[in-house]
PDB file of C-alpha atoms in Angstrom:
ATOM      1  CA  MET A  24    -198.884  -4.215-156.073  1.00 56.00           C
ATOM      2  CA  ARG A  25    -196.743  -3.251-153.127  1.00 57.00           C
ATOM      3  CA  TYR A  26    -199.591  -1.094-151.834  1.00 60.00           C
ATOM      4  CA  LEU A  27    -202.048  -3.969-152.206  1.00 57.00           C
ATOM      5  CA  LEU A  28    -199.741  -6.273-150.262  1.00 57.00           C
ATOM      6  CA  LEU A  29    -199.517  -3.704-147.535  1.00 58.00           C
ATOM      7  CA  VAL A  30    -203.298  -3.447-147.304  1.00 57.00           C
ATOM      8  CA  VAL A  31    -203.664  -7.240-147.195  1.00 57.00           C
ATOM      9  CA  PHE A  32    -200.975  -7.450-144.554  1.00 57.00           C
ATOM     10  CA  ALA A  33    -202.625  -4.741-142.448  1.00 56.00           C
ATOM     11  CA  THR A  34    -206.039  -6.423-142.667  1.00 53.00           C
ATOM     12  CA  VAL A  35    -204.558  -9.773-141.626  1.00 51.00           C
ATOM     13  CA  LEU A  36    -202.850  -8.112-138.687  1.00 50.00           C
ATOM     14  CA  LEU A  37    -206.037  -6.356-137.620  1.00 49.00           C
ATOM     15  CA  THR A  38    -208.222  -9.451-137.790  1.00 49.00           C
ATOM     16  CA  ALA A  39    -205.542 -11.488-136.012  1.00 48.00           C
ATOM     17  CA  SER A  40    -205.589  -9.093-133.097  1.00 47.00           C
ATOM     18  CA  ALA A  41    -209.378  -9.156-132.946  1.00 56.00           C
ATOM     19  CA  GLN A  42    -209.291 -12.925-132.464  1.00 85.00           C
ATOM     20  CA  LYS A  43    -207.641 -12.672-129.111  1.00 92.00           C
ATOM     21  CA  GLN A  44    -209.528 -12.090-125.912  1.00 93.00           C
ATOM     22  CA  ILE A  45    -207.763 -10.982-122.777  1.00 93.00           C
ATOM     23  CA  THR A  46    -208.357 -10.376-119.090  1.00 94.00           C
ATOM     24  CA  LYS A  47    -206.070  -9.246-116.301  1.00 93.00           C
ATOM     25  CA  THR A  48    -208.707  -9.296-113.590  1.00 93.00           C
ATOM     26  CA  GLY A  49    -209.735 -12.939-113.570  1.00 94.00           C
ATOM     27  CA  THR A  50    -210.378 -14.626-110.241  1.00 95.00           C
ATOM     28  CA  ILE A  51    -209.385 -17.878-108.573  1.00 96.00           C
ATOM     29  CA  GLU A  52    -210.960 -18.949-105.314  1.00 96.00           C
ATOM     30  CA  ILE A  53    -209.494 -21.837-103.389  1.00 94.00           C
ATOM     31  CA  PHE A  54    -211.429 -23.803-100.853  1.00 93.00           C
ATOM     32  CA  SER A  55    -210.750 -26.614 -98.422  1.00 89.00           C
ATOM     33  CA  GLU A  56    -212.985 -27.747 -95.619  1.00 86.00           C
ATOM     34  CA  THR A  57    -212.454 -30.346 -92.925  1.00 86.00           C
ATOM     35  CA  PRO A  58    -214.266 -30.628 -89.581  1.00 83.00           C
ATOM     36  CA  LEU A  59    -211.182 -28.980 -88.063  1.00 82.00           C
ATOM     37  CA  PHE A  60    -210.423 -26.134 -90.421  1.00 84.00           C
ATOM     38  CA  THR A  61    -211.820 -24.169 -93.332  1.00 88.00           C
ATOM     39  CA  ILE A  62    -209.452 -22.482 -95.751  1.00 89.00           C
ATOM     40  CA  GLU A  63    -210.716 -19.885 -98.191  1.00 92.00           C
ATOM     41  CA  GLY A  64    -208.489 -17.752-100.367  1.00 93.00           C
ATOM     42  CA  THR A  65    -209.133 -15.387-103.259  1.00 95.00           C
ATOM     43  CA  ASN A  66    -206.896 -14.106-106.011  1.00 95.00           C
ATOM     44  CA  LYS A  67    -208.262 -11.287-108.170  1.00 94.00           C
ATOM     45  CA  LYS A  68    -205.116 -10.791-110.262  1.00 94.00           C
ATOM     46  CA  VAL A  69    -205.383 -13.641-112.715  1.00 96.00           C
ATOM     47  CA  ALA A  70    -204.520 -13.023-116.363  1.00 95.00           C
ATOM     48  CA  SER A  71    -205.706 -15.045-119.313  1.00 96.00           C
ATOM     49  CA  ILE A  72    -205.657 -14.906-123.098  1.00 95.00           C
ATOM     50  CA  LEU A  73    -208.151 -16.855-125.200  1.00 94.00           C
ATOM     51  CA  ASN A  74    -207.538 -17.267-128.906  1.00 94.00           C
ATOM     52  CA  THR A  75    -210.984 -17.474-130.480  1.00 91.00           C
ATOM     53  CA  GLU A  76    -209.542 -18.817-133.707  1.00 91.00           C
ATOM     54  CA  ASN A  77    -208.423 -22.152-132.269  1.00 92.00           C
ATOM     55  CA  GLY A  78    -209.585 -22.204-128.651  1.00 93.00           C
ATOM     56  CA  GLU A  79    -206.096 -21.963-127.183  1.00 95.00           C
ATOM     57  CA  VAL A  80    -206.031 -20.647-123.620  1.00 95.00           C
ATOM     58  CA  VAL A  81    -203.240 -19.449-121.372  1.00 96.00           C
ATOM     59  CA  ALA A  82    -203.788 -18.323-117.818  1.00 96.00           C
ATOM     60  CA  SER A  83    -201.311 -17.208-115.228  1.00 96.00           C
ATOM     61  CA  THR A  84    -201.183 -15.741-111.790  1.00 96.00           C
ATOM     62  CA  LEU A  85    -198.809 -14.930-108.973  1.00 95.00           C
ATOM     63  CA  VAL A  86    -199.062 -17.015-105.830  1.00 95.00           C
ATOM     64  CA  ARG A  87    -198.505 -13.987-103.597  1.00 94.00           C
ATOM     65  CA  SER A  88    -201.670 -12.341-104.940  1.00 95.00           C
ATOM     66  CA  PHE A  89    -203.834 -14.799-102.952  1.00 95.00           C
ATOM     67  CA  LYS A  90    -205.568 -13.150-100.007  1.00 94.00           C
ATOM     68  CA  PHE A  91    -206.882 -15.005 -96.976  1.00 92.00           C
ATOM     69  CA  HIS A  92    -209.103 -13.934 -94.147  1.00 89.00           C
ATOM     70  CA  GLU A  93    -206.484 -14.910 -91.560  1.00 88.00           C
ATOM     71  CA  ALA A  94    -203.022 -13.374 -91.891  1.00 90.00           C
ATOM     72  CA  LEU A  95    -201.500 -16.531 -90.423  1.00 89.00           C
ATOM     73  CA  VAL A  96    -203.051 -18.737 -93.106  1.00 89.00           C
ATOM     74  CA  GLU A  97    -201.724 -16.353 -95.774  1.00 92.00           C
ATOM     75  CA  GLU A  98    -198.235 -16.565 -94.292  1.00 91.00           C
ATOM     76  CA  HIS A  99    -198.271 -20.386 -94.111  1.00 90.00           C
ATOM     77  CA  PHE A 100    -199.746 -20.640 -97.609  1.00 92.00           C
ATOM     78  CA  ASN A 101    -196.824 -18.664 -99.038  1.00 93.00           C
ATOM     79  CA  GLU A 102    -193.969 -19.867 -96.850  1.00 91.00           C
ATOM     80  CA  ASN A 103    -194.720 -23.508 -95.981  1.00 90.00           C
ATOM     81  CA  TYR A 104    -196.985 -24.849 -98.704  1.00 92.00           C
ATOM     82  CA  MET A 105    -196.684 -22.962-102.004  1.00 93.00           C
ATOM     83  CA  GLU A 106    -193.125 -21.786-101.259  1.00 92.00           C
ATOM     84  CA  SER A 107    -193.820 -18.651-103.294  1.00 92.00           C
ATOM     85  CA  HIS A 108    -190.219 -17.415-102.975  1.00 92.00           C
ATOM     86  CA  ALA A 109    -189.080 -20.421-105.032  1.00 91.00           C
ATOM     87  CA  PHE A 110    -192.212 -20.847-107.185  1.00 93.00           C
ATOM     88  CA  PRO A 111    -193.779 -17.394-107.545  1.00 94.00           C
ATOM     89  CA  LYS A 112    -196.264 -18.276-110.317  1.00 94.00           C
ATOM     90  CA  SER A 113    -198.868 -20.732-111.445  1.00 95.00           C
ATOM     91  CA  ILE A 114    -199.510 -21.180-115.156  1.00 96.00           C
ATOM     92  CA  PHE A 115    -202.012 -23.034-117.340  1.00 96.00           C
ATOM     93  CA  LYS A 116    -201.425 -23.612-121.052  1.00 96.00           C
ATOM     94  CA  GLY A 117    -203.981 -25.524-123.035  1.00 96.00           C
ATOM     95  CA  ARG A 118    -207.110 -25.343-125.121  1.00 96.00           C
ATOM     96  CA  ILE A 119    -210.858 -25.634-125.158  1.00 95.00           C
ATOM     97  CA  ILE A 120    -211.696 -28.929-126.891  1.00 95.00           C
ATOM     98  CA  ASP A 121    -213.795 -28.565-130.070  1.00 92.00           C
ATOM     99  CA  PHE A 122    -213.857 -24.805-129.760  1.00 92.00           C
ATOM    100  CA  SER A 123    -214.589 -24.479-133.477  1.00 90.00           C
ATOM    101  CA  SER A 124    -217.953 -26.204-132.986  1.00 91.00           C
ATOM    102  CA  LEU A 125    -219.153 -23.298-130.832  1.00 90.00           C
ATOM    103  CA  ASP A 126    -221.081 -20.490-132.493  1.00 87.00           C
ATOM    104  CA  LEU A 127    -219.697 -17.264-131.063  1.00 82.00           C
ATOM    105  CA  SER A 128    -222.435 -15.195-132.645  1.00 84.00           C
ATOM    106  CA  LYS A 129    -225.182 -17.038-130.728  1.00 89.00           C
ATOM    107  CA  ASP A 130    -225.672 -15.781-127.178  1.00 92.00           C
ATOM    108  CA  GLY A 131    -225.808 -18.418-124.496  1.00 93.00           C
ATOM    109  CA  THR A 132    -223.879 -20.552-122.033  1.00 94.00           C
ATOM    110  CA  TYR A 133    -222.218 -23.702-123.310  1.00 94.00           C
ATOM    111  CA  ASP A 134    -220.540 -26.636-121.579  1.00 95.00           C
ATOM    112  CA  ILE A 135    -216.913 -27.072-122.563  1.00 94.00           C
ATOM    113  CA  MET A 136    -213.967 -29.342-121.820  1.00 95.00           C
ATOM    114  CA  ILE A 137    -210.590 -27.775-121.162  1.00 96.00           C
ATOM    115  CA  GLU A 138    -207.327 -29.659-121.397  1.00 96.00           C
ATOM    116  CA  GLY A 139    -203.744 -28.668-120.957  1.00 96.00           C
ATOM    117  CA  LYS A 140    -200.775 -28.403-118.675  1.00 96.00           C
ATOM    118  CA  LEU A 141    -201.160 -26.892-115.245  1.00 95.00           C
ATOM    119  CA  THR A 142    -198.044 -25.804-113.379  1.00 95.00           C
ATOM    120  CA  ILE A 143    -198.297 -25.199-109.640  1.00 94.00           C
ATOM    121  CA  HIS A 144    -195.432 -25.246-107.128  1.00 95.00           C
ATOM    122  CA  GLY A 145    -192.990 -25.995-109.966  1.00 92.00           C
ATOM    123  CA  GLU A 146    -194.800 -29.242-110.853  1.00 92.00           C
ATOM    124  CA  THR A 147    -196.613 -29.680-114.159  1.00 94.00           C
ATOM    125  CA  ASN A 148    -199.569 -32.023-114.602  1.00 94.00           C
ATOM    126  CA  TYR A 149    -201.918 -32.735-117.488  1.00 96.00           C
ATOM    127  CA  VAL A 150    -205.459 -31.713-116.614  1.00 94.00           C
ATOM    128  CA  LYS A 151    -208.777 -32.221-118.405  1.00 96.00           C
ATOM    129  CA  GLU A 152    -211.726 -30.513-116.737  1.00 96.00           C
ATOM    130  CA  LYS A 153    -215.282 -29.367-117.386  1.00 96.00           C
ATOM    131  CA  GLY A 154    -216.182 -25.717-117.659  1.00 95.00           C
ATOM    132  CA  THR A 155    -218.657 -23.308-119.182  1.00 95.00           C
ATOM    133  CA  ILE A 156    -218.326 -20.461-121.635  1.00 95.00           C
ATOM    134  CA  THR A 157    -220.841 -17.668-122.073  1.00 94.00           C
ATOM    135  CA  PHE A 158    -221.366 -15.397-125.070  1.00 93.00           C
ATOM    136  CA  ALA A 159    -223.474 -12.309-124.406  1.00 92.00           C
ATOM    137  CA  ASP A 160    -223.522  -9.315-126.744  1.00 88.00           C
ATOM    138  CA  GLY A 161    -220.093 -10.168-128.051  1.00 84.00           C
ATOM    139  CA  ILE A 162    -218.628 -10.483-124.566  1.00 91.00           C
ATOM    140  CA  ILE A 163    -217.024 -13.779-123.641  1.00 94.00           C
ATOM    141  CA  SER A 164    -216.749 -15.089-120.106  1.00 95.00           C
ATOM    142  CA  ALA A 165    -215.629 -18.489-118.910  1.00 95.00           C
ATOM    143  CA  SER A 166    -215.738 -20.461-115.684  1.00 96.00           C
ATOM    144  CA  THR A 167    -214.396 -23.728-114.406  1.00 96.00           C
ATOM    145  CA  GLU A 168    -214.286 -25.498-111.085  1.00 96.00           C
ATOM    146  CA  PHE A 169    -212.134 -28.503-110.269  1.00 95.00           C
ATOM    147  CA  PRO A 170    -210.125 -30.047-107.454  1.00 94.00           C
ATOM    148  CA  VAL A 171    -206.343 -30.269-107.430  1.00 94.00           C
ATOM    149  CA  SER A 172    -204.452 -32.773-105.329  1.00 92.00           C
ATOM    150  CA  LEU A 173    -201.686 -31.315-103.143  1.00 92.00           C
ATOM    151  CA  LYS A 174    -199.694 -34.547-103.546  1.00 91.00           C
ATOM    152  CA  ALA A 175    -199.783 -34.298-107.338  1.00 90.00           C
ATOM    153  CA  TYR A 176    -198.053 -30.917-107.100  1.00 91.00           C
ATOM    154  CA  LYS A 177    -195.672 -32.056-104.352  1.00 92.00           C
ATOM    155  CA  ILE A 178    -197.112 -29.632-101.820  1.00 91.00           C
ATOM    156  CA  ARG A 179    -196.158 -31.120 -98.482  1.00 89.00           C
ATOM    157  CA  VAL A 180    -198.479 -30.964 -95.511  1.00 87.00           C
ATOM    158  CA  GLU A 181    -196.916 -31.717 -92.112  1.00 85.00           C
ATOM    159  CA  LYS A 182    -198.276 -34.848 -90.416  1.00 83.00           C
ATOM    160  CA  ALA A 183    -199.810 -32.765 -87.636  1.00 82.00           C
ATOM    161  CA  TYR A 184    -202.001 -30.942 -90.184  1.00 83.00           C
ATOM    162  CA  THR A 185    -203.067 -33.767 -92.499  1.00 82.00           C
ATOM    163  CA  LYS A 186    -206.402 -33.981 -90.688  1.00 82.00           C
ATOM    164  CA  ALA A 187    -206.942 -30.200 -90.903  1.00 84.00           C
ATOM    165  CA  ILE A 188    -206.128 -29.781 -94.619  1.00 87.00           C
ATOM    166  CA  GLN A 189    -207.648 -31.896 -97.355  1.00 85.00           C
ATOM    167  CA  ASP A 190    -205.470 -33.296-100.102  1.00 89.00           C
ATOM    168  CA  GLU A 191    -208.016 -32.140-102.687  1.00 91.00           C
ATOM    169  CA  ILE A 192    -208.330 -28.364-102.830  1.00 92.00           C
ATOM    170  CA  LEU A 193    -211.210 -26.936-104.843  1.00 94.00           C
ATOM    171  CA  LEU A 194    -210.365 -24.232-107.378  1.00 95.00           C
ATOM    172  CA  LYS A 195    -213.094 -21.938-108.759  1.00 96.00           C
ATOM    173  CA  ILE A 196    -211.884 -19.917-111.715  1.00 96.00           C
ATOM    174  CA  HIS A 197    -213.671 -17.148-113.584  1.00 96.00           C
ATOM    175  CA  PHE A 198    -212.675 -14.887-116.484  1.00 95.00           C
ATOM    176  CA  ASN A 199    -214.511 -11.965-118.097  1.00 94.00           C
ATOM    177  CA  TYR A 200    -212.670 -11.444-121.365  1.00 94.00           C
ATOM    178  CA  LYS A 201    -212.251  -8.283-123.392  1.00 91.00           C
ATOM    179  CA  PRO A 202    -211.114  -8.074-127.021  1.00 91.00           C
ATOM    180  CA  TYR A 203    -207.370  -7.656-127.130  1.00 86.00           C
ATOM    181  CA  SER A 204    -206.404  -4.579-129.106  1.00 75.00           C
ATOM    182  CA  LYS A 205    -202.756  -3.652-128.968  1.00 61.00           C
ATOM    183  CA  LYS A 206    -201.564  -0.917-131.215  1.00 45.00           C
TER     184      LYS A 206
ATOM    185  CA  MET B  16    -207.493 -26.883 -48.739  1.00 65.00           C
ATOM    186  CA  LYS B  17    -203.772 -27.339 -48.549  1.00 78.00           C
ATOM    187  CA  LYS B  18    -201.643 -24.427 -49.621  1.00 83.00           C
ATOM    188  CA  SER B  19    -199.717 -26.493 -52.218  1.00 86.00           C
ATOM    189  CA  ILE B  20    -202.924 -27.532 -53.992  1.00 87.00           C
ATOM    190  CA  LYS B  21    -204.046 -23.894 -54.125  1.00 88.00           C
ATOM    191  CA  ILE B  22    -200.751 -22.826 -55.703  1.00 89.00           C
ATOM    192  CA  PHE B  23    -200.973 -25.726 -58.139  1.00 90.00           C
ATOM    193  CA  LEU B  24    -204.502 -24.687 -59.207  1.00 90.00           C
ATOM    194  CA  VAL B  25    -203.471 -21.063 -59.656  1.00 90.00           C
ATOM    195  CA  ILE B  26    -200.537 -22.109 -61.855  1.00 90.00           C
ATOM    196  CA  ILE B  27    -202.812 -24.271 -64.014  1.00 90.00           C
ATOM    197  CA  VAL B  28    -205.393 -21.509 -64.467  1.00 91.00           C
ATOM    198  CA  VAL B  29    -202.753 -18.898 -65.294  1.00 90.00           C
ATOM    199  CA  GLY B  30    -201.120 -21.353 -67.737  1.00 90.00           C
ATOM    200  CA  LEU B  31    -204.425 -22.089 -69.465  1.00 90.00           C
ATOM    201  CA  VAL B  32    -205.319 -18.431 -69.830  1.00 89.00           C
ATOM    202  CA  THR B  33    -201.949 -17.431 -71.317  1.00 87.00           C
ATOM    203  CA  GLY B  34    -201.918 -20.525 -73.569  1.00 86.00           C
ATOM    204  CA  LEU B  35    -205.380 -19.914 -74.936  1.00 86.00           C
ATOM    205  CA  SER B  36    -204.856 -16.203 -75.446  1.00 84.00           C
ATOM    206  CA  THR B  37    -201.603 -16.883 -77.341  1.00 81.00           C
ATOM    207  CA  VAL B  38    -203.435 -19.326 -79.618  1.00 79.00           C
ATOM    208  CA  TYR B  39    -206.232 -16.793 -80.050  1.00 78.00           C
ATOM    209  CA  TYR B  40    -203.766 -14.016 -80.868  1.00 76.00           C
ATOM    210  CA  VAL B  41    -201.764 -16.101 -83.347  1.00 73.00           C
ATOM    211  CA  PHE B  42    -204.912 -17.175 -85.189  1.00 72.00           C
ATOM    212  CA  ASN B  43    -206.169 -13.619 -85.333  1.00 75.00           C
ATOM    213  CA  MET B  44    -202.819 -12.028 -86.050  1.00 79.00           C
ATOM    214  CA  PRO B  45    -203.534  -8.777 -87.879  1.00 82.00           C
ATOM    215  CA  HIS B  46    -202.775  -8.424 -91.601  1.00 84.00           C
ATOM    216  CA  ARG B  47    -199.942  -6.202 -92.729  1.00 86.00           C
ATOM    217  CA  ASN B  48    -201.007  -2.601 -92.959  1.00 89.00           C
ATOM    218  CA  ILE B  49    -199.591  -1.627 -96.342  1.00 88.00           C
ATOM    219  CA  GLU B  50    -201.085   1.871 -96.073  1.00 88.00           C
ATOM    220  CA  LYS B  51    -199.084   2.657 -92.931  1.00 89.00           C
ATOM    221  CA  GLU B  52    -195.931   0.745 -93.872  1.00 89.00           C
ATOM    222  CA  SER B  53    -193.259   3.028 -95.286  1.00 92.00           C
ATOM    223  CA  PRO B  54    -192.074   1.847 -98.713  1.00 92.00           C
ATOM    224  CA  SER B  55    -188.863  -0.192 -99.002  1.00 92.00           C
ATOM    225  CA  PHE B  56    -188.348   1.278-102.478  1.00 92.00           C
ATOM    226  CA  THR B  57    -189.513   4.488-104.134  1.00 93.00           C
ATOM    227  CA  MET B  58    -188.997   4.573-107.883  1.00 94.00           C
ATOM    228  CA  ASP B  59    -190.330   5.117-111.390  1.00 92.00           C
ATOM    229  CA  ALA B  60    -192.594   2.329-112.698  1.00 92.00           C
ATOM    230  CA  SER B  61    -190.311   1.987-115.718  1.00 93.00           C
ATOM    231  CA  ALA B  62    -187.289   1.328-113.483  1.00 93.00           C
ATOM    232  CA  LEU B  63    -189.180  -1.375-111.585  1.00 93.00           C
ATOM    233  CA  TYR B  64    -190.284  -3.005-114.844  1.00 94.00           C
ATOM    234  CA  GLY B  65    -186.726  -2.709-116.143  1.00 93.00           C
ATOM    235  CA  ASP B  66    -185.309  -4.563-113.141  1.00 93.00           C
ATOM    236  CA  PHE B  67    -187.779  -7.427-113.576  1.00 93.00           C
ATOM    237  CA  SER B  68    -187.262  -7.746-117.323  1.00 92.00           C
ATOM    238  CA  LYS B  69    -183.491  -7.770-116.877  1.00 92.00           C
ATOM    239  CA  ASP B  70    -183.305 -10.499-114.252  1.00 93.00           C
ATOM    240  CA  GLU B  71    -186.559 -11.812-112.874  1.00 92.00           C
ATOM    241  CA  VAL B  72    -185.027 -14.072-110.203  1.00 93.00           C
ATOM    242  CA  LEU B  73    -182.839 -11.294-108.869  1.00 93.00           C
ATOM    243  CA  ALA B  74    -185.700  -8.784-108.920  1.00 92.00           C
ATOM    244  CA  ASN B  75    -187.969 -11.247-107.099  1.00 92.00           C
ATOM    245  CA  ASP B  76    -185.402 -11.579-104.330  1.00 92.00           C
ATOM    246  CA  LYS B  77    -185.138  -7.833-104.118  1.00 93.00           C
ATOM    247  CA  TYR B  78    -188.754  -6.670-104.406  1.00 93.00           C
ATOM    248  CA  ALA B  79    -191.118  -9.575-103.708  1.00 93.00           C
ATOM    249  CA  ASP B  80    -193.323  -9.096-100.676  1.00 92.00           C
ATOM    250  CA  LYS B  81    -191.881  -5.604-100.156  1.00 93.00           C
ATOM    251  CA  VAL B  82    -193.840  -2.384-100.225  1.00 95.00           C
ATOM    252  CA  VAL B  83    -192.897  -0.392-103.328  1.00 95.00           C
ATOM    253  CA  GLU B  84    -193.944   3.149-104.186  1.00 95.00           C
ATOM    254  CA  VAL B  85    -194.081   3.708-107.949  1.00 95.00           C
ATOM    255  CA  LYS B  86    -194.613   6.746-110.095  1.00 94.00           C
ATOM    256  CA  GLY B  87    -195.913   6.412-113.617  1.00 92.00           C
ATOM    257  CA  GLU B  88    -198.414   7.308-116.305  1.00 93.00           C
ATOM    258  CA  ILE B  89    -201.744   5.507-116.458  1.00 94.00           C
ATOM    259  CA  ALA B  90    -201.783   3.247-119.535  1.00 93.00           C
ATOM    260  CA  GLU B  91    -204.838   1.165-118.658  1.00 92.00           C
ATOM    261  CA  LEU B  92    -207.638   1.632-116.178  1.00 93.00           C
ATOM    262  CA  THR B  93    -210.110  -1.110-115.221  1.00 91.00           C
ATOM    263  CA  VAL B  94    -212.967  -0.257-112.884  1.00 90.00           C
ATOM    264  CA  GLU B  95    -215.324  -3.080-111.883  1.00 84.00           C
ATOM    265  CA  ASN B  96    -217.375  -1.979-108.857  1.00 76.00           C
ATOM    266  CA  TYR B  97    -214.880  -1.764-106.004  1.00 81.00           C
ATOM    267  CA  GLN B  98    -212.182  -3.568-107.929  1.00 88.00           C
ATOM    268  CA  VAL B  99    -209.868  -1.062-109.599  1.00 92.00           C
ATOM    269  CA  SER B 100    -206.701  -1.907-111.522  1.00 93.00           C
ATOM    270  CA  ILE B 101    -204.287   0.672-112.833  1.00 93.00           C
ATOM    271  CA  VAL B 102    -201.556  -0.309-115.264  1.00 94.00           C
ATOM    272  CA  LEU B 103    -198.645   2.112-115.382  1.00 94.00           C
ATOM    273  CA  ASN B 104    -196.573   3.065-118.437  1.00 89.00           C
ATOM    274  CA  ASP B 105    -197.513   0.219-120.817  1.00 86.00           C
ATOM    275  CA  GLU B 106    -200.469  -2.178-121.058  1.00 84.00           C
ATOM    276  CA  MET B 107    -198.266  -5.256-121.358  1.00 83.00           C
ATOM    277  CA  GLU B 108    -194.822  -4.109-120.316  1.00 88.00           C
ATOM    278  CA  GLY B 109    -195.741  -2.064-117.305  1.00 92.00           C
ATOM    279  CA  VAL B 110    -196.600  -2.212-113.637  1.00 94.00           C
ATOM    280  CA  ASN B 111    -200.064  -3.601-112.923  1.00 94.00           C
ATOM    281  CA  CYS B 112    -201.489  -2.238-109.670  1.00 95.00           C
ATOM    282  CA  ALA B 113    -204.600  -3.619-107.989  1.00 94.00           C
ATOM    283  CA  LEU B 114    -206.000  -1.004-105.650  1.00 93.00           C
ATOM    284  CA  ASP B 115    -206.980  -1.913-102.116  1.00 91.00           C
ATOM    285  CA  SER B 116    -210.739  -1.636-101.580  1.00 89.00           C
ATOM    286  CA  LEU B 117    -210.118   0.832 -98.716  1.00 90.00           C
ATOM    287  CA  THR B 118    -208.367   3.307-101.010  1.00 91.00           C
ATOM    288  CA  VAL B 119    -211.091   2.797-103.636  1.00 91.00           C
ATOM    289  CA  VAL B 120    -213.825   3.734-101.155  1.00 89.00           C
ATOM    290  CA  LYS B 121    -211.850   6.680 -99.825  1.00 90.00           C
ATOM    291  CA  ASN B 122    -210.932   8.076-103.265  1.00 89.00           C
ATOM    292  CA  LYS B 123    -214.148   7.241-105.125  1.00 88.00           C
ATOM    293  CA  GLU B 124    -214.529  10.710-106.660  1.00 88.00           C
ATOM    294  CA  MET B 125    -210.854  11.012-107.575  1.00 90.00           C
ATOM    295  CA  ILE B 126    -210.865   7.598-109.300  1.00 91.00           C
ATOM    296  CA  LYS B 127    -213.843   8.686-111.432  1.00 90.00           C
ATOM    297  CA  LEU B 128    -211.731  11.539-112.806  1.00 91.00           C
ATOM    298  CA  LEU B 129    -208.658   9.438-113.646  1.00 92.00           C
ATOM    299  CA  LYS B 130    -207.849   9.041-117.315  1.00 91.00           C
ATOM    300  CA  ILE B 131    -205.228   7.446-119.540  1.00 93.00           C
ATOM    301  CA  GLY B 132    -202.019   9.455-119.542  1.00 92.00           C
ATOM    302  CA  ASP B 133    -202.457  10.912-116.043  1.00 92.00           C
ATOM    303  CA  ALA B 134    -199.429  10.819-113.758  1.00 93.00           C
ATOM    304  CA  ILE B 135    -199.997   8.972-110.496  1.00 94.00           C
ATOM    305  CA  ILE B 136    -198.055   7.687-107.497  1.00 95.00           C
ATOM    306  CA  LEU B 137    -199.142   4.372-105.992  1.00 93.00           C
ATOM    307  CA  LYS B 138    -197.837   2.270-103.153  1.00 95.00           C
ATOM    308  CA  GLY B 139    -198.409  -1.488-102.841  1.00 94.00           C
ATOM    309  CA  LYS B 140    -197.075  -4.953-102.131  1.00 95.00           C
ATOM    310  CA  CYS B 141    -194.957  -6.408-104.935  1.00 95.00           C
ATOM    311  CA  ASP B 142    -196.153  -9.920-105.855  1.00 94.00           C
ATOM    312  CA  GLY B 143    -193.728 -10.586-108.724  1.00 94.00           C
ATOM    313  CA  PHE B 144    -193.671 -10.667-112.511  1.00 95.00           C
ATOM    314  CA  ASP B 145    -196.282 -12.170-114.819  1.00 93.00           C
ATOM    315  CA  MET B 146    -195.942 -12.768-118.571  1.00 91.00           C
ATOM    316  CA  ILE B 147    -199.278 -11.081-119.321  1.00 91.00           C
ATOM    317  CA  MET B 148    -199.642  -8.516-116.526  1.00 93.00           C
ATOM    318  CA  GLY B 149    -196.039  -7.365-116.109  1.00 93.00           C
ATOM    319  CA  VAL B 150    -194.946  -6.442-112.589  1.00 94.00           C
ATOM    320  CA  VAL B 151    -197.871  -6.976-110.219  1.00 94.00           C
ATOM    321  CA  LEU B 152    -198.519  -4.874-107.120  1.00 94.00           C
ATOM    322  CA  THR B 153    -201.552  -5.657-104.949  1.00 94.00           C
ATOM    323  CA  GLN B 154    -203.186  -3.868-102.004  1.00 93.00           C
ATOM    324  CA  CYS B 155    -202.174  -0.586-103.627  1.00 94.00           C
ATOM    325  CA  PHE B 156    -202.931   2.801-102.098  1.00 94.00           C
ATOM    326  CA  ILE B 157    -203.066   6.091-103.958  1.00 91.00           C
ATOM    327  CA  VAL B 158    -200.250   8.304-102.680  1.00 91.00           C
ATOM    328  CA  LYS B 159    -200.765  11.185-105.065  1.00 85.00           C
TER     329      LYS B 159
END
């Protein structure tokens, strides 16, 4: 009996671990364009875990991992706008709506809705955005693209720059997941 | 032309040239050269992780944005074209190093031979501590 319990317990543990998908090399691209100034930044150190049992998603990254073409923009991004010394990370915690209606065994790209709490610059807002998820040979990848308002996250832009930097910054996010297997 | 007008014109031209070149320089200010910068800290990956897990705020003040040279054992290796990530000591509770594309190009053959368990020394910019990735270093260069 004790042996049986052990086997059951081990199987549960194994299947539980197989239901998590992870990545540590996700990407976020940020983009803002005005007639005066174009800002483009890329972060290739974005981590995410997707629970394929209930569609729960967490994603997190460090603000300092964003790279910009101009060193000056990178410096201002960290020091004046994101204040990365005080708020070093950005985190999303939420879920894919109606994840259970998706058939993981059928290859293809599906439209999804993602909702949850997004924390940037120490401010947390509820977000609900469109995205896509792709199943191909058992590999899951997901993408989403949406604007965030600087005001909503209390990111202050000096008056002199309000014409050069949009309030809405476009985020393009992409994850290629791998099954999470931790011994 | 009067002498005073000439002097005035020269001053304006000189002023414009210095002004514009300053603006040009500031906008094209070079990026930090992590490869040439000597590390602020040289330590074992486990010690760096230990400092962050003990007191994240304190460790951020100490290490963030600094160049850190870490020594550790490869626990996870991700190679996607020119994007290479090496996690030292432990997949979740370790130091996650994203290699700079320059070092990837330069050490292409060496990277192919890397395997889990190998000892390695890397140097990179410390970005902080993440709940999934552990301590994150970016723009890392292979030291040894």
